[in-house]
Every structure is written in structure tokens, then in C-alpha cells.
JSON list of C-alpha atoms in Angstrom, two decimals:
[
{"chain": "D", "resi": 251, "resn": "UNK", "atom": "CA", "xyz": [-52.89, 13.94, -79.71]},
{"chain": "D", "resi": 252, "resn": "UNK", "atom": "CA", "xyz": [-53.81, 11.96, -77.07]},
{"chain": "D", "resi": 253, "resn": "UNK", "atom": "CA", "xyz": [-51.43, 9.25, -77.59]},
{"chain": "D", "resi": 254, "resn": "UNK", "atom": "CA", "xyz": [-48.72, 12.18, -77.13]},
{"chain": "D", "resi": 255, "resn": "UNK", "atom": "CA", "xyz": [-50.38, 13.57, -74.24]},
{"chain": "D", "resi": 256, "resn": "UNK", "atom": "CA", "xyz": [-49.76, 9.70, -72.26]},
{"chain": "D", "resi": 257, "resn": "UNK", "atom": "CA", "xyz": [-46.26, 9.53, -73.10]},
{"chain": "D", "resi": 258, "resn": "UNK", "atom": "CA", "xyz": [-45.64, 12.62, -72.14]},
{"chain": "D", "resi": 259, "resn": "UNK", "atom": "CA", "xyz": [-47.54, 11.95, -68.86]},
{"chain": "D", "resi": 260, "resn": "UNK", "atom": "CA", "xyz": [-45.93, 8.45, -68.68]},
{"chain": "D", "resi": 261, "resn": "UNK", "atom": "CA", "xyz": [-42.20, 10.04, -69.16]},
{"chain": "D", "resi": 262, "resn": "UNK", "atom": "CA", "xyz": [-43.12, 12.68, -66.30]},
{"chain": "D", "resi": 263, "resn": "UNK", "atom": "CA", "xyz": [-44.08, 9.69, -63.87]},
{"chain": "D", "resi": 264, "resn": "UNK", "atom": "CA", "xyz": [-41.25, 7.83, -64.65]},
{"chain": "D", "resi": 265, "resn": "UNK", "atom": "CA", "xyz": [-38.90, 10.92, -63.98]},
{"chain": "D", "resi": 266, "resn": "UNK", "atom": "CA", "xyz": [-40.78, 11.47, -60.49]},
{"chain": "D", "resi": 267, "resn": "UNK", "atom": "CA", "xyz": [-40.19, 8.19, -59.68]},
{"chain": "D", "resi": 268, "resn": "UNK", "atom": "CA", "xyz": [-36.91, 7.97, -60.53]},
{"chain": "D", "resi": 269, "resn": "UNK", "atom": "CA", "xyz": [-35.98, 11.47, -59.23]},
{"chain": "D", "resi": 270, "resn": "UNK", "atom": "CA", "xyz": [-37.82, 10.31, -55.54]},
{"chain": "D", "resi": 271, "resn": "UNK", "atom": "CA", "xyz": [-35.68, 7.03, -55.84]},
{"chain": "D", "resi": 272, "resn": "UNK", "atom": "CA", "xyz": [-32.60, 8.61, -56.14]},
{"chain": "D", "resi": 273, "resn": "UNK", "atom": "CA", "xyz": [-33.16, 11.13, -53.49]},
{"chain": "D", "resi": 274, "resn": "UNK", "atom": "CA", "xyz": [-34.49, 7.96, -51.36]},
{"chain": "D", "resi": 275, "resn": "UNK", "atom": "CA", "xyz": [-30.66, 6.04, -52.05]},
{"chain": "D", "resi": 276, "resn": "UNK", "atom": "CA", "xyz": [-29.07, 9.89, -51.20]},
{"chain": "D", "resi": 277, "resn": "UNK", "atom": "CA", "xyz": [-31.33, 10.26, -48.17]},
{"chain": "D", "resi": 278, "resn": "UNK", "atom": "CA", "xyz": [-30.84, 6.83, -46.44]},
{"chain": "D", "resi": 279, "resn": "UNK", "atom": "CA", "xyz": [-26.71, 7.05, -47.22]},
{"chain": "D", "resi": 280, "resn": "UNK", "atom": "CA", "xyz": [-26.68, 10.14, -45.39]},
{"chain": "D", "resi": 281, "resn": "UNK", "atom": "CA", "xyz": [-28.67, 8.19, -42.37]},
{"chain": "D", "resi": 282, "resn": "UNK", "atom": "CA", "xyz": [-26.57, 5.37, -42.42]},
{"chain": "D", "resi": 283, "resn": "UNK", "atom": "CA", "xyz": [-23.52, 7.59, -42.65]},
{"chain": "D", "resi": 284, "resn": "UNK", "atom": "CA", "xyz": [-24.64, 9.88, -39.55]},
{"chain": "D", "resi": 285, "resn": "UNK", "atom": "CA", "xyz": [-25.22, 6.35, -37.60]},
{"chain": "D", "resi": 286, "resn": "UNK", "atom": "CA", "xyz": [-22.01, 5.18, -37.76]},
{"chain": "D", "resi": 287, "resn": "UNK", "atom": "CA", "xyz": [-20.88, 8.75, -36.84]},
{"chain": "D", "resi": 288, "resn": "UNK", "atom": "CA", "xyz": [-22.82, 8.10, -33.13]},
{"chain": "D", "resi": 289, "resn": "UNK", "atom": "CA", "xyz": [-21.92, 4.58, -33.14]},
{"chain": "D", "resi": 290, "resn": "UNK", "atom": "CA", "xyz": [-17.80, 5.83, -33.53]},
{"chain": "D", "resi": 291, "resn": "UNK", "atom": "CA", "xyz": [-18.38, 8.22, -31.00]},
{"chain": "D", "resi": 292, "resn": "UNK", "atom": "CA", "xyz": [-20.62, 6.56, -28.48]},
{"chain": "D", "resi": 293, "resn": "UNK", "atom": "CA", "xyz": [-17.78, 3.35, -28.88]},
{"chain": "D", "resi": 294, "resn": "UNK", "atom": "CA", "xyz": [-14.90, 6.64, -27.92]},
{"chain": "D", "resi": 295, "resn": "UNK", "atom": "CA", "xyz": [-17.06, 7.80, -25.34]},
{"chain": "D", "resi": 296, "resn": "UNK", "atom": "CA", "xyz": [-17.05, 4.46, -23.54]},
{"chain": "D", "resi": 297, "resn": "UNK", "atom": "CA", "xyz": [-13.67, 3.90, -24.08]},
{"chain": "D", "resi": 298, "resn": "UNK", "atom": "CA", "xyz": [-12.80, 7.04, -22.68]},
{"chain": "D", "resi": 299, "resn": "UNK", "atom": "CA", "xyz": [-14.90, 6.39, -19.64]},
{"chain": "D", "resi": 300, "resn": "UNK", "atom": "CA", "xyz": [-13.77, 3.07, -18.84]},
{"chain": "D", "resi": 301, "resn": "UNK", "atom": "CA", "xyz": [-9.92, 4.13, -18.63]},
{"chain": "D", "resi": 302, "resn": "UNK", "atom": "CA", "xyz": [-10.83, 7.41, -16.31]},
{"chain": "D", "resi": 303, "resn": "UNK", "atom": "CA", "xyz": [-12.52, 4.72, -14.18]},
{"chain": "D", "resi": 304, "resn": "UNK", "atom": "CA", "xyz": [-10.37, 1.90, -14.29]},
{"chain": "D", "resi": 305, "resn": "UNK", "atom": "CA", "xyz": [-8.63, 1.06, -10.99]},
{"chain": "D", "resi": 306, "resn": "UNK", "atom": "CA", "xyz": [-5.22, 2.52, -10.78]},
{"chain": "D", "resi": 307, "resn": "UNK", "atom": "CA", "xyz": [-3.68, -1.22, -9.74]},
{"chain": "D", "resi": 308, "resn": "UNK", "atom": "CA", "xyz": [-0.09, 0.20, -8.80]},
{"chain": "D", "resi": 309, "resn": "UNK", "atom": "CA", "xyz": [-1.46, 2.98, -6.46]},
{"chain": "D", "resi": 310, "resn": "UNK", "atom": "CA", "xyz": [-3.44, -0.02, -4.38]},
{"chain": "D", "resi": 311, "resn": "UNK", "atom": "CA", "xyz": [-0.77, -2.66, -4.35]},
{"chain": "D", "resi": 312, "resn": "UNK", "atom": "CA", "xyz": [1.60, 0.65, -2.81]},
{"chain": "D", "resi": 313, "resn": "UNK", "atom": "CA", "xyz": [-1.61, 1.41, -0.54]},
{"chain": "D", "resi": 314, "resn": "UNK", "atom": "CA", "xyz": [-1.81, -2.67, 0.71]},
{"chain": "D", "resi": 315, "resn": "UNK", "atom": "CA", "xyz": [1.98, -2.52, 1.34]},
{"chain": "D", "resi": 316, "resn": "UNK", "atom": "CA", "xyz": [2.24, 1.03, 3.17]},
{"chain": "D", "resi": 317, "resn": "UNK", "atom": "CA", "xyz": [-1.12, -0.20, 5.45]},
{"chain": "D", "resi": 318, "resn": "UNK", "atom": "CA", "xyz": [1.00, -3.07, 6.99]},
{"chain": "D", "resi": 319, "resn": "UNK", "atom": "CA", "xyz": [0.72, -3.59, 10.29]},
{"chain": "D", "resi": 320, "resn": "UNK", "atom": "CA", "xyz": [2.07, -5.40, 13.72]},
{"chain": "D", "resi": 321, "resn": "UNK", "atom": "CA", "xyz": [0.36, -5.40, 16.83]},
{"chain": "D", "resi": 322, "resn": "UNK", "atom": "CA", "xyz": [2.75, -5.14, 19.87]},
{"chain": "D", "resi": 323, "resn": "UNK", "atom": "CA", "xyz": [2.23, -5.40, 23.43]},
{"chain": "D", "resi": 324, "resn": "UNK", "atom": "CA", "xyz": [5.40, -4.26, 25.91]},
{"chain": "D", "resi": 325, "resn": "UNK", "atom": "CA", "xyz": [4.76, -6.92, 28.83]},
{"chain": "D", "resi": 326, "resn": "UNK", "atom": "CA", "xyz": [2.82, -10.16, 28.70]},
{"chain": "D", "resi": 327, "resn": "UNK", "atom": "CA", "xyz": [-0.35, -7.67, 29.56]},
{"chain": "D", "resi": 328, "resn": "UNK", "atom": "CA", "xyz": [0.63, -4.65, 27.97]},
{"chain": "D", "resi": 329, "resn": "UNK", "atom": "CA", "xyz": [-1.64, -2.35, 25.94]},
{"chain": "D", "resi": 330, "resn": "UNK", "atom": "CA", "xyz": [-1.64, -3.06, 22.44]},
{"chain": "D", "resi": 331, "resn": "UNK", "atom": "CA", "xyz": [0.12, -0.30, 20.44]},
{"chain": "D", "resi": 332, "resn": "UNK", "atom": "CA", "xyz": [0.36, -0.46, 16.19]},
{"chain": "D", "resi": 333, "resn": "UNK", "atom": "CA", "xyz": [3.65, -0.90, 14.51]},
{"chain": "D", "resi": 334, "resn": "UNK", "atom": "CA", "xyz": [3.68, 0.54, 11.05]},
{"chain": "D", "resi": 335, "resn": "UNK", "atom": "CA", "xyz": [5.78, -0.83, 8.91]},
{"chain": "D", "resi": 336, "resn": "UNK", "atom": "CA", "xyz": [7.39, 0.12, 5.76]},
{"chain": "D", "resi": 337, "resn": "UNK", "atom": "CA", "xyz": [7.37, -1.81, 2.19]},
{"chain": "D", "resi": 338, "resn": "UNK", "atom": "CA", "xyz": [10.89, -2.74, 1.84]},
{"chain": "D", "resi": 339, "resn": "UNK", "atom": "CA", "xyz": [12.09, -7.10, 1.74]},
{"chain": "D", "resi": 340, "resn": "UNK", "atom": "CA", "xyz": [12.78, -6.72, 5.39]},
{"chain": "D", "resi": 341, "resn": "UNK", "atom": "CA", "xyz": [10.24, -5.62, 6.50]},
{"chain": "D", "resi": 342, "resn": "UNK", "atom": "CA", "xyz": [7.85, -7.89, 4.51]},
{"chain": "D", "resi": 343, "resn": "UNK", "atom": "CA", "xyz": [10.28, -10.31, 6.10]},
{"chain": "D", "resi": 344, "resn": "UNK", "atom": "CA", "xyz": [9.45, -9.87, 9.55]},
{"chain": "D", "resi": 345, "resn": "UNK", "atom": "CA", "xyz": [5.68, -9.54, 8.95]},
{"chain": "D", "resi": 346, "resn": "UNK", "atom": "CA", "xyz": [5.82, -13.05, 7.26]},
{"chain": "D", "resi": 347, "resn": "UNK", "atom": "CA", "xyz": [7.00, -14.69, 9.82]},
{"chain": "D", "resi": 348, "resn": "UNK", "atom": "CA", "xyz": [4.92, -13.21, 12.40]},
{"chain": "D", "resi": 349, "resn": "UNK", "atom": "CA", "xyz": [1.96, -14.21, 9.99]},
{"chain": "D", "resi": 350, "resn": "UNK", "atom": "CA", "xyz": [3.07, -17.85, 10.89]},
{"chain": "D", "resi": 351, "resn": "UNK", "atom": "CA", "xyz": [3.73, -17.30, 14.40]},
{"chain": "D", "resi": 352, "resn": "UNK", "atom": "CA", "xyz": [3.79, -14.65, 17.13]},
{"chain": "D", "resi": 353, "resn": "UNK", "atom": "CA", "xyz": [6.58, -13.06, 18.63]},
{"chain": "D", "resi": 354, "resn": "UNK", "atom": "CA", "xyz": [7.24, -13.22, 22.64]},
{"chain": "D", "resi": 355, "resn": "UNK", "atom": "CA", "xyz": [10.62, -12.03, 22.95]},
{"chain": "D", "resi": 356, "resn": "UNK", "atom": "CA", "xyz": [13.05, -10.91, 25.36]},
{"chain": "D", "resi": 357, "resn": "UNK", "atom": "CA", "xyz": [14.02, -7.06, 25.85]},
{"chain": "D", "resi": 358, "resn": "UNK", "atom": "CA", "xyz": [17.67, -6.04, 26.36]},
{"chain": "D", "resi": 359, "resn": "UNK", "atom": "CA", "xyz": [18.79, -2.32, 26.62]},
{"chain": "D", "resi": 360, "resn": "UNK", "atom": "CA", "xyz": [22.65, -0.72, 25.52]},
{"chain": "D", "resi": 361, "resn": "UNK", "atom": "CA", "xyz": [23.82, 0.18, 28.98]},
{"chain": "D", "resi": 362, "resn": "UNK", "atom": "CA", "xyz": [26.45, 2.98, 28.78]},
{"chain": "D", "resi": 363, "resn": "UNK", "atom": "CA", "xyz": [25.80, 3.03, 24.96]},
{"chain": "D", "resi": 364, "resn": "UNK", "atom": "CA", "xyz": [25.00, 7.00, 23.53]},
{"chain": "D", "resi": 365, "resn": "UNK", "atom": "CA", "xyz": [21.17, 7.43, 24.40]},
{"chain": "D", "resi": 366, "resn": "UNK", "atom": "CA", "xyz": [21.11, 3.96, 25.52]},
{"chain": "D", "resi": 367, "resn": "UNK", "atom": "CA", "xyz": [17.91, 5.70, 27.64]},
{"chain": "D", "resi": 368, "resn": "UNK", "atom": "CA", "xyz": [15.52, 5.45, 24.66]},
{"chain": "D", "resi": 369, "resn": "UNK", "atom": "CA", "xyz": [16.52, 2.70, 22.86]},
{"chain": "D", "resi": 370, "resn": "UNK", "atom": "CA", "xyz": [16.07, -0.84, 22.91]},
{"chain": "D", "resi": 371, "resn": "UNK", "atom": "CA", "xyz": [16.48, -4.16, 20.88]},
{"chain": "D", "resi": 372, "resn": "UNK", "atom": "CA", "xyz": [15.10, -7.23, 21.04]},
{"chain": "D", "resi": 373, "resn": "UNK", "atom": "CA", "xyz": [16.60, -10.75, 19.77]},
{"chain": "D", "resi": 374, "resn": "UNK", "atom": "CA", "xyz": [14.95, -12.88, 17.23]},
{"chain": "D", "resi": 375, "resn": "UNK", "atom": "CA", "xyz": [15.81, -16.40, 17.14]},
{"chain": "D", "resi": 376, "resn": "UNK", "atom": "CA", "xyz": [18.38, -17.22, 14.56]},
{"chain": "D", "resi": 377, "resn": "UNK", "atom": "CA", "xyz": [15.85, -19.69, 12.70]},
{"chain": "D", "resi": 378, "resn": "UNK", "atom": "CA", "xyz": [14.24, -17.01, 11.13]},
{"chain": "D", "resi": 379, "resn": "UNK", "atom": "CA", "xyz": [15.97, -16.06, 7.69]},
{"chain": "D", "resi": 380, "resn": "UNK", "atom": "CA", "xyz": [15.69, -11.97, 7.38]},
{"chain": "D", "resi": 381, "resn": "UNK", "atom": "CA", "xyz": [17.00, -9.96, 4.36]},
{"chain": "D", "resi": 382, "resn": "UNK", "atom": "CA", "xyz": [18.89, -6.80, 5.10]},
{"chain": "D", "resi": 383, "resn": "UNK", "atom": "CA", "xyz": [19.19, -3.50, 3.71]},
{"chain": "D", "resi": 384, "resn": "UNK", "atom": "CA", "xyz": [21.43, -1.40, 5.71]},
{"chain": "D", "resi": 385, "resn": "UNK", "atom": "CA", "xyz": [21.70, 2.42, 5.36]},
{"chain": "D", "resi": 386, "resn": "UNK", "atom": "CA", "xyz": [23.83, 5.09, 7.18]},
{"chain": "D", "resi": 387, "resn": "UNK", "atom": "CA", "xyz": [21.81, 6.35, 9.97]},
{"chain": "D", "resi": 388, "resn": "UNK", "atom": "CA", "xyz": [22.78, 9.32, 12.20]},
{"chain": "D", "resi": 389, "resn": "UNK", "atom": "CA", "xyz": [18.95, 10.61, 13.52]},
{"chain": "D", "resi": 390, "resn": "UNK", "atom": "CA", "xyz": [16.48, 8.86, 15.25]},
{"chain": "D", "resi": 391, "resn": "UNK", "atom": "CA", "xyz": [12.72, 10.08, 15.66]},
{"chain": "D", "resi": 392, "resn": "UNK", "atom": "CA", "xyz": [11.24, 9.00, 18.82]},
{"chain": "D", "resi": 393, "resn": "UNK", "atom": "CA", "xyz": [9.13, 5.68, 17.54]},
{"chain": "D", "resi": 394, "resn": "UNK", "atom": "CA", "xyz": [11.94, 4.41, 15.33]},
{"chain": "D", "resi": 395, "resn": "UNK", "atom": "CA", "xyz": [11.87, 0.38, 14.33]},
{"chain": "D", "resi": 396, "resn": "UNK", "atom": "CA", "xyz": [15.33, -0.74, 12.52]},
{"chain": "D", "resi": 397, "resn": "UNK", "atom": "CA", "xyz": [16.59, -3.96, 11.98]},
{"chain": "D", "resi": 398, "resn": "UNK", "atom": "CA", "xyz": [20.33, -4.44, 12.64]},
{"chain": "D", "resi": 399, "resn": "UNK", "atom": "CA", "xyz": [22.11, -7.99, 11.87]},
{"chain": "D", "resi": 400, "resn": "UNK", "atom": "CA", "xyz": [22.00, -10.27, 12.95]},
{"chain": "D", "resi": 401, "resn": "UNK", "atom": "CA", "xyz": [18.73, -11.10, 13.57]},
{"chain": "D", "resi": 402, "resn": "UNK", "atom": "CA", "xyz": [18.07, -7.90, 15.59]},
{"chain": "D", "resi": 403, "resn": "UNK", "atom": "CA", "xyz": [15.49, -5.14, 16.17]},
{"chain": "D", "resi": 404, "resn": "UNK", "atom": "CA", "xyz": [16.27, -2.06, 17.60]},
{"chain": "D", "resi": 405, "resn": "UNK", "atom": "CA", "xyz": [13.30, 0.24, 18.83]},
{"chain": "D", "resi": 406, "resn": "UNK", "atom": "CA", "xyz": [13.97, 4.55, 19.40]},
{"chain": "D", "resi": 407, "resn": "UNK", "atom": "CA", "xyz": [11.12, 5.18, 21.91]},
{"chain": "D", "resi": 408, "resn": "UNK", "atom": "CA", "xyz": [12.28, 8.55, 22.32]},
{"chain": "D", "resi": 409, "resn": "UNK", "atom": "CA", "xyz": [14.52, 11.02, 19.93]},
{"chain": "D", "resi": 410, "resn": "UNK", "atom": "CA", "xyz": [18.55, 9.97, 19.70]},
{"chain": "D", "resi": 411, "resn": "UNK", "atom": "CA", "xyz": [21.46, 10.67, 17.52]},
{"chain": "D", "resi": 412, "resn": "UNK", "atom": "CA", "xyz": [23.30, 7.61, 17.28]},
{"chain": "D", "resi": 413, "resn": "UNK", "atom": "CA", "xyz": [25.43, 6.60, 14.13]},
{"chain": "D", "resi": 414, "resn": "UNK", "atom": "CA", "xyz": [24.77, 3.28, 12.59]},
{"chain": "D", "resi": 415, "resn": "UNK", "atom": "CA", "xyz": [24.15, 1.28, 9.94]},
{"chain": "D", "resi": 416, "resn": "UNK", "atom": "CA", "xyz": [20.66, 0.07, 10.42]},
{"chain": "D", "resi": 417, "resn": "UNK", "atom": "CA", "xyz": [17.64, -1.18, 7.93]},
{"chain": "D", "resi": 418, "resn": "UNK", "atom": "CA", "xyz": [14.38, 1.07, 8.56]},
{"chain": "D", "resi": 419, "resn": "UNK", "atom": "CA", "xyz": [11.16, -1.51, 9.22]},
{"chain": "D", "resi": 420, "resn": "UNK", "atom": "CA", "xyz": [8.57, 0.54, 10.43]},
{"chain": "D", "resi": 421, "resn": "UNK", "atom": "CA", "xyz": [7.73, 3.30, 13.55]},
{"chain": "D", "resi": 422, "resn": "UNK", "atom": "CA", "xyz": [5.38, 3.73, 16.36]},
{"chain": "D", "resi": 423, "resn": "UNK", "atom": "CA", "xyz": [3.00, 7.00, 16.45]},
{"chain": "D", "resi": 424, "resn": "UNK", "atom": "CA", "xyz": [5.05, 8.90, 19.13]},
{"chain": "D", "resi": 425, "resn": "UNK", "atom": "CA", "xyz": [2.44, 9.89, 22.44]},
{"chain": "D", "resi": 426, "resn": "UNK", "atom": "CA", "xyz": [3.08, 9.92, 25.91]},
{"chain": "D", "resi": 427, "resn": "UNK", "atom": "CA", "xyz": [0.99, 6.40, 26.18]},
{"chain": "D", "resi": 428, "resn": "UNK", "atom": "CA", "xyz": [3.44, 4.63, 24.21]},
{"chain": "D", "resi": 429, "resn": "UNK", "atom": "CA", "xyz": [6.22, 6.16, 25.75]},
{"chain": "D", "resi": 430, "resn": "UNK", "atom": "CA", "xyz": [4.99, 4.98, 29.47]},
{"chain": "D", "resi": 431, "resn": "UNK", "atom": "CA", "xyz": [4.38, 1.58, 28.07]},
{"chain": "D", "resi": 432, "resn": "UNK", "atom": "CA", "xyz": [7.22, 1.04, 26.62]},
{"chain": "D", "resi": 433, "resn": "UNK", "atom": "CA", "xyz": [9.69, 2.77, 30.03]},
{"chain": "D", "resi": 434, "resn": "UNK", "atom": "CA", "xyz": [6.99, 1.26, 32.56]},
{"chain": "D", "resi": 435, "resn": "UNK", "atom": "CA", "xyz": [7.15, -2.36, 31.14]},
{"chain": "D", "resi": 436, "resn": "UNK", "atom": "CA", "xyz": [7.80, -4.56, 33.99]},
{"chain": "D", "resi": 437, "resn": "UNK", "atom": "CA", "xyz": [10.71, -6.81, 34.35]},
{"chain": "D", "resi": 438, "resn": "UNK", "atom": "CA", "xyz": [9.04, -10.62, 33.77]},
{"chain": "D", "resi": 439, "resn": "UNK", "atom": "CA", "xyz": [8.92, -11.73, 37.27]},
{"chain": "D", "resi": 440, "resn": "UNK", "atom": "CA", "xyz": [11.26, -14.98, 37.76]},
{"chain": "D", "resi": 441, "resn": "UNK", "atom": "CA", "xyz": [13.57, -13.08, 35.13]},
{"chain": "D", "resi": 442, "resn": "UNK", "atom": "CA", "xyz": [15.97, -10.15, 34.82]},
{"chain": "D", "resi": 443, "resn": "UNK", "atom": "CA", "xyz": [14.41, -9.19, 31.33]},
{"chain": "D", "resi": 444, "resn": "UNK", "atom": "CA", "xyz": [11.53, -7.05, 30.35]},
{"chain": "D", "resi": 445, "resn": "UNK", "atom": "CA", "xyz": [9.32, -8.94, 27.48]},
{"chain": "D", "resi": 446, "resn": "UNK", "atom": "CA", "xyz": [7.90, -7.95, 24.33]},
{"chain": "D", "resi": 447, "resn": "UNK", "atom": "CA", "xyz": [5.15, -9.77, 22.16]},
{"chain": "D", "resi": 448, "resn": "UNK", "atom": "CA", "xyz": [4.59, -8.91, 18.40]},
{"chain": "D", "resi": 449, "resn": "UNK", "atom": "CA", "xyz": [1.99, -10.05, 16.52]},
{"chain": "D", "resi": 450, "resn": "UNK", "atom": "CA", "xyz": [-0.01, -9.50, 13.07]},
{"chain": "D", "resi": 451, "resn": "UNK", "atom": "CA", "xyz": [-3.56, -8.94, 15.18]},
{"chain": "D", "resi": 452, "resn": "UNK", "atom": "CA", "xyz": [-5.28, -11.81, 13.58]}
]
């Protein structure tokens, strides 16, 4: 009798052992299972993040280019007035070579030309090599840079309608300050020209 008694005591300890075991394997798959879960989606999370704040490269190279900018001075002691320029090969061109040298050129005006009044053009020594682009222009906004071959920039300092074909470089804000600057510039004494000097304000 009590020989039965122990293996039936025996059988019961070895089914609670094995039942707890089993439930042990169940209840440590299920942890292991929901870790990976938070792993998976902790690893999506970041992922997630970094592209939403990743820089966007394009939008700053288009920011560097469209910030370009040219200081110029109508008249050896002019005030300094800021040329913005756009991000097209001629442009670039111009601001390249200013990087490596400044500007101190003459100023000639289209006597008798249509709205010869507010426009102007200055010469740029025939060294420098300068890409073109020309378009069809038939308006010109008061502040209006264009480059015209060869070797030629042509400033609007007040609003025209002249037909040409011109490449667009870059514009001046339009206020009454740069106005007076550029129609009070002073002919260079000792010469029958007016002068301009550009440079990159380095």
C-alpha cells in the first residue's frame, strides 16, 4: 500500500515538473518572440526617423547656387550695392572669374538706342572665356543683369522694352539708392567714361 502510494506520488511530481517545464519552454518563446517584435519595430522606427531627418542635399546645393552673390560699386568710391545672380553656366561663369580677380571696368551707354536712358553695358576683356545662353527678351524690370556676346554685360537700371536676344545673369533690388548710384556715377576724371568695379566681397 505504501509502495503504491510513492509511485503514485512520484508519477504526480514528475507530471508537475514536466507540466511547469513545458509551460517554462511556452512561456520564454512567447518572450523571445515579443522581443524581436520591439527590436523590428524600434529598428523601423529609427529608420523612419533618420530619412524624415536626413538633409534634403538637392534643395541646399539649389539654395548655395540661388544665394550667389557680386558686390558692385558704380565709381571707384561708390556704395556697395549686391548683385544677385542666377544659377545658370553663365552666370557661374562670371562669378568664377571674379573669384580670381576683381572687375574695374569701363561704362558705355546706347546713345539714341530705345531706352538707351536706363540701360548700360560694360566690356569685359576678351581673355575671359564666358558660355552663353541666349533667350528672346522683349521686357526689362528695372535692376536687370544680361549678358550679351561678346563678352558683354548689359545692366536695366530702370524699366525698358527693348527686343533682344540676351542671357539673364542676375538683378539688382530696385530702390531709389541704387538708382542714384548708378545715374549719379561720376565720369572718371582724366577720362570720358564712367567706371564700374565688381567683385565677389571677399
Amino acid at each position: 500500500m505504501i509502495k503504491i502510494t510513492l509511485k503514485r506520488i512520484s508519477l504526480a511530481l514528475i507530471l508537475v515538473f514536466a507540466i511547469g517545464a513545458f509551460a517554462g519552454c511556452n512561456s520564454q518563446s512567447e518572450q523571445n518572440q515579443n522581443d524581436e517584435n520591439r527590436l523590428s519595430q524600434n529598428s523601423n522606427l529609427a529608420n523612419n526617423s533618420s530619412l524624415d531627418l536626413a538633409p534634403n542635399n538637392d534643395n541646399q546645393s539649389e539654395n548655395n547656387i540661388s544665394a550667389t552673390e557680386l558686390i558692385v560699386r558704380f565709381g571707384d568710391n561708390g556704395e556697395p550695392f549686391v548683385m544677385h545672380l542666377y544659377g545658370n553656366d553663365t552666370a557661374k561663369a562670371i562669378a568664377h572669374h571674379i573669384g580670381t580677380a576683381d572687375w574695374r571696368l569701363p561704362i558705355y551707354h546706347y546713345e539714341g538706342y530705345e531706352n538707351w536712358e536706363v540701360m548700360q553695358y560694360y566690356d569685359i576683356p576678351s581673355r575671359y572665356e564666358i558660355p552663353s545662353n541666349p533667350e528672346t527678351v522683349t521686357k526689362e524690370a528695372a535692376g536687370s543683369v544680361y549678358y550679351s556676346e561678346p563678352n558683354r554685360i548689359v545692366l536695366f537700371y530702370g524699366d525698358a522694352e527693348v527686343t533682344s536676344e540676351y542671357t539673364p545673369v542676375g538683378y539688382f533690388d530696385d530702390t531709389e539708392n541704387f538708382r542714384s548710384a548708378v545715374k549719379d556715377n561720376p565720369i572718371l576724371e582724366g577720362w570720358s567714361n564712367k567706371i564700374v568695379q565688381i567683385s565677389d566681397g571677399q
